[in-house]
PDB file of C-alpha atoms in Angstrom:
ATOM      1  CA  UNK A   1     117.461 -42.907-151.800  1.00 42.00           C
ATOM      2  CA  UNK A   2     119.249 -46.107-150.705  1.00 46.00           C
ATOM      3  CA  UNK A   3     120.477 -46.202-147.097  1.00 57.00           C
ATOM      4  CA  UNK A   4     122.184 -49.518-146.967  1.00 66.00           C
ATOM      5  CA  UNK A   5     124.734 -51.086-149.160  1.00 79.00           C
ATOM      6  CA  UNK A   6     125.026 -54.871-148.980  1.00 84.00           C
ATOM      7  CA  UNK A   7     128.154 -56.680-149.619  1.00 86.00           C
ATOM      8  CA  UNK A   8     128.611 -59.076-151.510  1.00 92.00           C
ATOM      9  CA  UNK A   9     125.940 -58.670-154.071  1.00 92.00           C
ATOM     10  CA  UNK A  10     125.805 -62.418-154.545  1.00 95.00           C
ATOM     11  CA  UNK A  11     127.096 -65.369-152.711  1.00 96.00           C
ATOM     12  CA  UNK A  12     127.213 -69.064-153.641  1.00 97.00           C
ATOM     13  CA  UNK A  13     128.201 -71.619-151.093  1.00 97.00           C
ATOM     14  CA  UNK A  14     127.840 -75.412-150.311  1.00 97.00           C
ATOM     15  CA  UNK A  15     125.234 -76.700-147.899  1.00 97.00           C
ATOM     16  CA  UNK A  16     126.732 -76.842-144.396  1.00 97.00           C
ATOM     17  CA  UNK A  17     128.992 -73.784-144.906  1.00 98.00           C
ATOM     18  CA  UNK A  18     128.442 -70.441-143.092  1.00 98.00           C
ATOM     19  CA  UNK A  19     127.268 -67.432-145.150  1.00 97.00           C
ATOM     20  CA  UNK A  20     128.298 -63.939-144.115  1.00 97.00           C
ATOM     21  CA  UNK A  21     126.612 -60.775-145.512  1.00 96.00           C
ATOM     22  CA  UNK A  22     127.557 -57.201-144.756  1.00 96.00           C
ATOM     23  CA  UNK A  23     125.709 -54.009-144.719  1.00 94.00           C
ATOM     24  CA  UNK A  24     126.814 -50.429-144.444  1.00 94.00           C
ATOM     25  CA  UNK A  25     124.559 -47.455-143.876  1.00 92.00           C
ATOM     26  CA  UNK A  26     124.951 -43.566-143.861  1.00 90.00           C
ATOM     27  CA  UNK A  27     122.898 -41.936-141.134  1.00 86.00           C
ATOM     28  CA  UNK A  28     122.169 -42.419-137.475  1.00 87.00           C
ATOM     29  CA  UNK A  29     119.717 -45.095-136.847  1.00 87.00           C
ATOM     30  CA  UNK A  30     117.223 -46.318-134.314  1.00 86.00           C
ATOM     31  CA  UNK A  31     117.618 -49.970-135.274  1.00 89.00           C
ATOM     32  CA  UNK A  32     118.728 -52.087-138.160  1.00 92.00           C
ATOM     33  CA  UNK A  33     116.729 -55.121-139.451  1.00 94.00           C
ATOM     34  CA  UNK A  34     117.433 -57.955-141.770  1.00 96.00           C
ATOM     35  CA  UNK A  35     114.789 -59.431-144.053  1.00 97.00           C
ATOM     36  CA  UNK A  36     114.672 -62.475-146.354  1.00 97.00           C
ATOM     37  CA  UNK A  37     112.952 -62.562-149.686  1.00 97.00           C
ATOM     38  CA  UNK A  38     112.317 -65.842-151.732  1.00 96.00           C
ATOM     39  CA  UNK A  39     112.149 -65.282-155.367  1.00 93.00           C
ATOM     40  CA  UNK A  40     108.872 -63.495-156.485  1.00 92.00           C
ATOM     41  CA  UNK A  41     107.521 -63.375-152.851  1.00 95.00           C
ATOM     42  CA  UNK A  42     107.187 -60.678-150.141  1.00 95.00           C
ATOM     43  CA  UNK A  43     109.881 -59.981-147.565  1.00 96.00           C
ATOM     44  CA  UNK A  44     109.968 -61.683-144.259  1.00 97.00           C
ATOM     45  CA  UNK A  45     111.554 -60.114-141.189  1.00 96.00           C
ATOM     46  CA  UNK A  46     114.413 -62.151-139.771  1.00 97.00           C
ATOM     47  CA  UNK A  47     116.003 -60.133-136.826  1.00 96.00           C
ATOM     48  CA  UNK A  48     116.221 -56.626-135.458  1.00 94.00           C
ATOM     49  CA  UNK A  49     119.110 -55.177-133.595  1.00 95.00           C
ATOM     50  CA  UNK A  50     118.747 -51.807-131.682  1.00 92.00           C
ATOM     51  CA  UNK A  51     121.366 -49.108-132.005  1.00 91.00           C
ATOM     52  CA  UNK A  52     122.568 -49.831-128.406  1.00 94.00           C
ATOM     53  CA  UNK A  53     123.042 -53.514-129.076  1.00 96.00           C
ATOM     54  CA  UNK A  54     126.276 -54.973-130.543  1.00 97.00           C
ATOM     55  CA  UNK A  55     125.304 -58.633-131.246  1.00 98.00           C
ATOM     56  CA  UNK A  56     122.094 -60.654-131.379  1.00 97.00           C
ATOM     57  CA  UNK A  57     121.331 -64.352-132.060  1.00 97.00           C
ATOM     58  CA  UNK A  58     118.261 -65.992-133.328  1.00 96.00           C
ATOM     59  CA  UNK A  59     118.569 -69.704-134.169  1.00 97.00           C
ATOM     60  CA  UNK A  60     121.197 -70.070-136.894  1.00 98.00           C
ATOM     61  CA  UNK A  61     121.370 -66.354-137.374  1.00 98.00           C
ATOM     62  CA  UNK A  62     123.943 -64.037-135.806  1.00 98.00           C
ATOM     63  CA  UNK A  63     123.779 -60.203-136.342  1.00 98.00           C
ATOM     64  CA  UNK A  64     126.454 -57.698-135.294  1.00 98.00           C
ATOM     65  CA  UNK A  65     126.218 -53.995-135.374  1.00 97.00           C
ATOM     66  CA  UNK A  66     128.983 -51.439-135.212  1.00 96.00           C
ATOM     67  CA  UNK A  67     127.552 -48.045-135.057  1.00 94.00           C
ATOM     68  CA  UNK A  68     130.953 -46.358-135.106  1.00 95.00           C
ATOM     69  CA  UNK A  69     131.548 -47.842-138.497  1.00 95.00           C
ATOM     70  CA  UNK A  70     127.867 -47.625-139.569  1.00 94.00           C
ATOM     71  CA  UNK A  71     127.966 -51.323-140.528  1.00 95.00           C
ATOM     72  CA  UNK A  72     126.292 -54.596-139.679  1.00 96.00           C
ATOM     73  CA  UNK A  73     126.808 -58.186-140.544  1.00 97.00           C
ATOM     74  CA  UNK A  74     124.481 -61.244-140.819  1.00 97.00           C
ATOM     75  CA  UNK A  75     125.831 -64.673-140.397  1.00 98.00           C
ATOM     76  CA  UNK A  76     123.939 -67.748-141.301  1.00 98.00           C
ATOM     77  CA  UNK A  77     125.544 -70.905-139.832  1.00 98.00           C
ATOM     78  CA  UNK A  78     125.358 -74.328-141.243  1.00 98.00           C
ATOM     79  CA  UNK A  79     123.477 -73.211-144.318  1.00 98.00           C
ATOM     80  CA  UNK A  80     120.791 -75.343-145.989  1.00 97.00           C
ATOM     81  CA  UNK A  81     119.503 -75.236-149.593  1.00 97.00           C
ATOM     82  CA  UNK A  82     116.273 -73.735-148.234  1.00 97.00           C
ATOM     83  CA  UNK A  83     118.278 -70.656-147.180  1.00 98.00           C
ATOM     84  CA  UNK A  84     118.594 -69.746-150.862  1.00 98.00           C
ATOM     85  CA  UNK A  85     117.064 -66.258-151.091  1.00 97.00           C
ATOM     86  CA  UNK A  86     117.860 -62.576-151.198  1.00 96.00           C
ATOM     87  CA  UNK A  87     118.725 -60.950-147.821  1.00 97.00           C
ATOM     88  CA  UNK A  88     118.190 -57.295-147.273  1.00 95.00           C
ATOM     89  CA  UNK A  89     119.227 -54.989-144.488  1.00 94.00           C
ATOM     90  CA  UNK A  90     116.957 -52.021-143.620  1.00 93.00           C
ATOM     91  CA  UNK A  91     117.394 -49.185-141.254  1.00 90.00           C
ATOM     92  CA  UNK A  92     114.911 -47.111-139.253  1.00 82.00           C
ATOM     93  CA  UNK A  93     116.401 -43.634-138.811  1.00 73.00           C
ATOM     94  CA  UNK A  94     116.697 -41.962-135.540  1.00 69.00           C
ATOM     95  CA  UNK A  95     113.443 -39.976-134.967  1.00 65.00           C
ATOM     96  CA  UNK A  96     112.307 -41.146-138.394  1.00 63.00           C
ATOM     97  CA  UNK A  97     109.485 -43.125-139.566  1.00 71.00           C
ATOM     98  CA  UNK A  98     110.688 -44.490-142.878  1.00 77.00           C
ATOM     99  CA  UNK A  99     112.410 -47.834-143.157  1.00 85.00           C
ATOM    100  CA  UNK A 100     114.958 -47.757-145.881  1.00 86.00           C
ATOM    101  CA  UNK A 101     116.439 -50.890-147.650  1.00 90.00           C
ATOM    102  CA  UNK A 102     119.587 -51.750-149.250  1.00 89.00           C
ATOM    103  CA  UNK A 103     120.007 -53.477-152.553  1.00 90.00           C
ATOM    104  CA  UNK A 104     120.381 -56.992-151.083  1.00 93.00           C
ATOM    105  CA  UNK A 105     122.582 -59.943-151.172  1.00 95.00           C
ATOM    106  CA  UNK A 106     121.449 -62.944-153.285  1.00 95.00           C
ATOM    107  CA  UNK A 107     122.533 -66.102-151.528  1.00 97.00           C
ATOM    108  CA  UNK A 108     122.630 -69.497-153.325  1.00 97.00           C
ATOM    109  CA  UNK A 109     123.174 -72.638-151.299  1.00 98.00           C
ATOM    110  CA  UNK A 110     124.138 -75.650-153.233  1.00 96.00           C
ATOM    111  CA  UNK A 111     122.943 -79.050-152.020  1.00 92.00           C
TER     112      UNK A 111
ATOM    113  CA  UNK B   1      94.547 -65.617-140.527  1.00 58.00           C
ATOM    114  CA  UNK B   2      96.053 -62.301-139.798  1.00 65.00           C
ATOM    115  CA  UNK B   3      97.990 -60.850-142.671  1.00 94.00           C
ATOM    116  CA  UNK B   4      98.264 -58.661-145.684  1.00 97.00           C
ATOM    117  CA  UNK B   5      96.532 -59.394-148.907  1.00 97.00           C
ATOM    118  CA  UNK B   6      97.620 -57.843-152.195  1.00 98.00           C
ATOM    119  CA  UNK B   7      95.739 -58.149-155.427  1.00 97.00           C
ATOM    120  CA  UNK B   8      96.070 -58.829-158.199  1.00 96.00           C
ATOM    121  CA  UNK B   9      99.315 -60.926-158.082  1.00 96.00           C
ATOM    122  CA  UNK B  10      99.936 -60.294-161.707  1.00 96.00           C
ATOM    123  CA  UNK B  11      98.646 -57.353-163.781  1.00 94.00           C
ATOM    124  CA  UNK B  12      99.233 -56.398-167.359  1.00 93.00           C
ATOM    125  CA  UNK B  13      98.554 -52.842-168.647  1.00 90.00           C
ATOM    126  CA  UNK B  14      98.687 -50.999-171.855  1.00 90.00           C
ATOM    127  CA  UNK B  15     100.602 -47.711-171.888  1.00 88.00           C
ATOM    128  CA  UNK B  16      98.346 -44.677-170.970  1.00 88.00           C
ATOM    129  CA  UNK B  17      96.182 -46.739-168.771  1.00 91.00           C
ATOM    130  CA  UNK B  18      95.856 -46.193-164.994  1.00 94.00           C
ATOM    131  CA  UNK B  19      95.800 -49.242-162.754  1.00 95.00           C
ATOM    132  CA  UNK B  20      94.985 -49.774-159.084  1.00 97.00           C
ATOM    133  CA  UNK B  21      96.687 -52.170-156.775  1.00 98.00           C
ATOM    134  CA  UNK B  22      94.834 -53.375-153.827  1.00 98.00           C
ATOM    135  CA  UNK B  23      96.290 -53.850-150.307  1.00 98.00           C
ATOM    136  CA  UNK B  24      94.200 -55.058-147.331  1.00 98.00           C
ATOM    137  CA  UNK B  25      95.385 -55.916-143.855  1.00 98.00           C
ATOM    138  CA  UNK B  26      93.777 -57.311-140.820  1.00 96.00           C
ATOM    139  CA  UNK B  27      96.725 -56.876-138.464  1.00 95.00           C
ATOM    140  CA  UNK B  28      95.151 -53.729-136.964  1.00 93.00           C
ATOM    141  CA  UNK B  29      98.408 -51.859-137.786  1.00 93.00           C
ATOM    142  CA  UNK B  30      98.302 -48.110-138.038  1.00 91.00           C
ATOM    143  CA  UNK B  31     101.044 -47.606-140.714  1.00 92.00           C
ATOM    144  CA  UNK B  32     100.928 -48.858-144.313  1.00 94.00           C
ATOM    145  CA  UNK B  33     103.472 -48.525-146.977  1.00 94.00           C
ATOM    146  CA  UNK B  34     104.043 -49.084-150.659  1.00 97.00           C
ATOM    147  CA  UNK B  35     107.364 -50.080-152.091  1.00 96.00           C
ATOM    148  CA  UNK B  36     108.616 -50.612-155.573  1.00 97.00           C
ATOM    149  CA  UNK B  37     111.177 -53.338-156.410  1.00 96.00           C
ATOM    150  CA  UNK B  38     113.033 -53.539-159.763  1.00 94.00           C
ATOM    151  CA  UNK B  39     114.933 -56.639-160.778  1.00 86.00           C
ATOM    152  CA  UNK B  40     117.991 -57.286-158.689  1.00 80.00           C
ATOM    153  CA  UNK B  41     117.439 -54.212-156.594  1.00 82.00           C
ATOM    154  CA  UNK B  42     116.275 -53.239-153.165  1.00 87.00           C
ATOM    155  CA  UNK B  43     112.992 -51.614-152.151  1.00 93.00           C
ATOM    156  CA  UNK B  44     112.123 -48.007-152.828  1.00 94.00           C
ATOM    157  CA  UNK B  45     109.405 -46.135-150.896  1.00 92.00           C
ATOM    158  CA  UNK B  46     106.556 -44.770-152.872  1.00 96.00           C
ATOM    159  CA  UNK B  47     104.104 -43.537-150.333  1.00 95.00           C
ATOM    160  CA  UNK B  48     103.275 -44.249-146.659  1.00 93.00           C
ATOM    161  CA  UNK B  49     100.377 -43.596-144.315  1.00 93.00           C
ATOM    162  CA  UNK B  50     100.484 -43.394-140.527  1.00 90.00           C
ATOM    163  CA  UNK B  51      96.862 -42.852-139.915  1.00 91.00           C
ATOM    164  CA  UNK B  52      93.549 -42.893-141.745  1.00 95.00           C
ATOM    165  CA  UNK B  53      93.070 -39.990-144.098  1.00 95.00           C
ATOM    166  CA  UNK B  54      96.741 -39.031-143.990  1.00 94.00           C
ATOM    167  CA  UNK B  55      99.652 -40.157-146.153  1.00 95.00           C
ATOM    168  CA  UNK B  56     103.013 -38.805-147.135  1.00 92.00           C
ATOM    169  CA  UNK B  57     105.275 -39.082-150.329  1.00 94.00           C
ATOM    170  CA  UNK B  58     108.108 -41.338-150.244  1.00 92.00           C
ATOM    171  CA  UNK B  59     111.246 -41.189-152.378  1.00 91.00           C
ATOM    172  CA  UNK B  60     109.555 -41.986-155.793  1.00 95.00           C
ATOM    173  CA  UNK B  61     105.955 -40.780-155.535  1.00 97.00           C
ATOM    174  CA  UNK B  62     105.864 -39.156-158.975  1.00 96.00           C
ATOM    175  CA  UNK B  63     103.238 -40.962-161.172  1.00 96.00           C
ATOM    176  CA  UNK B  64     101.581 -42.663-158.259  1.00 98.00           C
ATOM    177  CA  UNK B  65      98.596 -41.810-156.045  1.00 98.00           C
ATOM    178  CA  UNK B  66      97.166 -43.405-152.959  1.00 98.00           C
ATOM    179  CA  UNK B  67      94.200 -43.171-150.498  1.00 98.00           C
ATOM    180  CA  UNK B  68      93.659 -44.183-146.965  1.00 98.00           C
ATOM    181  CA  UNK B  69      89.973 -43.987-146.320  1.00 97.00           C
ATOM    182  CA  UNK B  70      89.959 -47.033-144.070  1.00 97.00           C
ATOM    183  CA  UNK B  71      92.498 -48.348-141.643  1.00 97.00           C
ATOM    184  CA  UNK B  72      92.547 -51.742-143.357  1.00 97.00           C
ATOM    185  CA  UNK B  73      93.053 -50.473-146.938  1.00 98.00           C
ATOM    186  CA  UNK B  74      95.642 -48.593-148.663  1.00 98.00           C
ATOM    187  CA  UNK B  75      95.227 -48.877-152.529  1.00 98.00           C
ATOM    188  CA  UNK B  76      97.958 -47.665-154.869  1.00 98.00           C
ATOM    189  CA  UNK B  77      97.117 -46.178-158.359  1.00 98.00           C
ATOM    190  CA  UNK B  78      99.842 -46.307-160.989  1.00 96.00           C
ATOM    191  CA  UNK B  79      98.940 -43.469-163.323  1.00 94.00           C
ATOM    192  CA  UNK B  80      99.852 -43.018-166.913  1.00 90.00           C
ATOM    193  CA  UNK B  81     102.280 -40.324-165.659  1.00 89.00           C
ATOM    194  CA  UNK B  82     104.632 -42.989-164.382  1.00 90.00           C
ATOM    195  CA  UNK B  83     107.233 -43.370-166.960  1.00 89.00           C
ATOM    196  CA  UNK B  84     108.449 -46.803-166.232  1.00 91.00           C
ATOM    197  CA  UNK B  85     105.766 -48.610-164.257  1.00 94.00           C
ATOM    198  CA  UNK B  86     106.798 -52.269-164.979  1.00 95.00           C
ATOM    199  CA  UNK B  87     107.889 -53.545-161.513  1.00 96.00           C
ATOM    200  CA  UNK B  88     107.162 -55.568-158.445  1.00 97.00           C
ATOM    201  CA  UNK B  89     105.004 -53.732-155.959  1.00 98.00           C
ATOM    202  CA  UNK B  90     105.033 -54.498-152.348  1.00 98.00           C
ATOM    203  CA  UNK B  91     102.650 -53.428-149.624  1.00 98.00           C
ATOM    204  CA  UNK B  92     103.750 -53.305-145.941  1.00 96.00           C
ATOM    205  CA  UNK B  93     102.439 -52.474-142.540  1.00 95.00           C
ATOM    206  CA  UNK B  94     103.829 -51.679-139.183  1.00 91.00           C
ATOM    207  CA  UNK B  95     102.667 -50.797-135.667  1.00 86.00           C
ATOM    208  CA  UNK B  96     103.231 -47.080-134.841  1.00 75.00           C
ATOM    209  CA  UNK B  97     102.618 -46.768-131.089  1.00 61.00           C
ATOM    210  CA  UNK B  98     105.432 -48.731-129.338  1.00 57.00           C
ATOM    211  CA  UNK B  99     106.420 -50.259-132.572  1.00 68.00           C
ATOM    212  CA  UNK B 100     109.991 -51.153-133.520  1.00 77.00           C
ATOM    213  CA  UNK B 101     109.558 -50.340-137.154  1.00 81.00           C
ATOM    214  CA  UNK B 102     109.373 -54.033-138.058  1.00 89.00           C
ATOM    215  CA  UNK B 103     107.503 -54.313-141.490  1.00 93.00           C
ATOM    216  CA  UNK B 104     105.048 -57.071-142.404  1.00 95.00           C
ATOM    217  CA  UNK B 105     104.819 -57.608-146.189  1.00 97.00           C
ATOM    218  CA  UNK B 106     102.240 -58.839-148.596  1.00 97.00           C
ATOM    219  CA  UNK B 107     103.067 -61.239-151.405  1.00 97.00           C
ATOM    220  CA  UNK B 108     103.462 -58.549-153.952  1.00 97.00           C
ATOM    221  CA  UNK B 109     101.878 -57.518-157.229  1.00 97.00           C
ATOM    222  CA  UNK B 110     103.842 -57.696-160.509  1.00 97.00           C
ATOM    223  CA  UNK B 111     102.812 -55.113-162.936  1.00 96.00           C
ATOM    224  CA  UNK B 112     103.847 -55.360-166.623  1.00 95.00           C
ATOM    225  CA  UNK B 113     103.242 -52.625-169.179  1.00 91.00           C
ATOM    226  CA  UNK B 114     102.825 -53.882-172.653  1.00 87.00           C
TER     227      UNK B 114
END
């Protein structure tokens, strides 16, 4: 079963622009994580935000979490061609052990 | 180097054959997972293991089997009972005690059924 739903499914922007991806989920969570996947490769963890946090930054990444709306957003500022990848949100349910992934947003950054 | 090694990277199988995908880790993580990824889709959990000699079914366990005889190893067998086995398979690990649930992934194994 899919927990998260990412929006948009695909995004194409110019280098230097900001990219925003959204994620909605269904159940109570312990934390929410964002991962990146280059084509044909494994996933790499980008950032984690706990359920009692509202915003978190890491370099050019900014993540927000709204537990009342069960939604999160990932902002990549000043995008680069190397940011081209698929981005997934994943949730660890409260008291749970399984991490459940959304379907992902495919980001294409044009040089 | 610490990490997760999956092999083989590419595998071709004839219908009716069982195949085993290898996953080895040297991160000393207790938990190991197998996910399946289909084109343009997210990851679906097949099996997971929190400790040696114990494992649980995920959301799509039918047609798959696993074992966890050693902490470092969590092989996945795709059996002939799996109706549509062509996919990208990802192994992951995480810490259990005091962990945040952050997953560490291998580079994947792509299985194609001919």
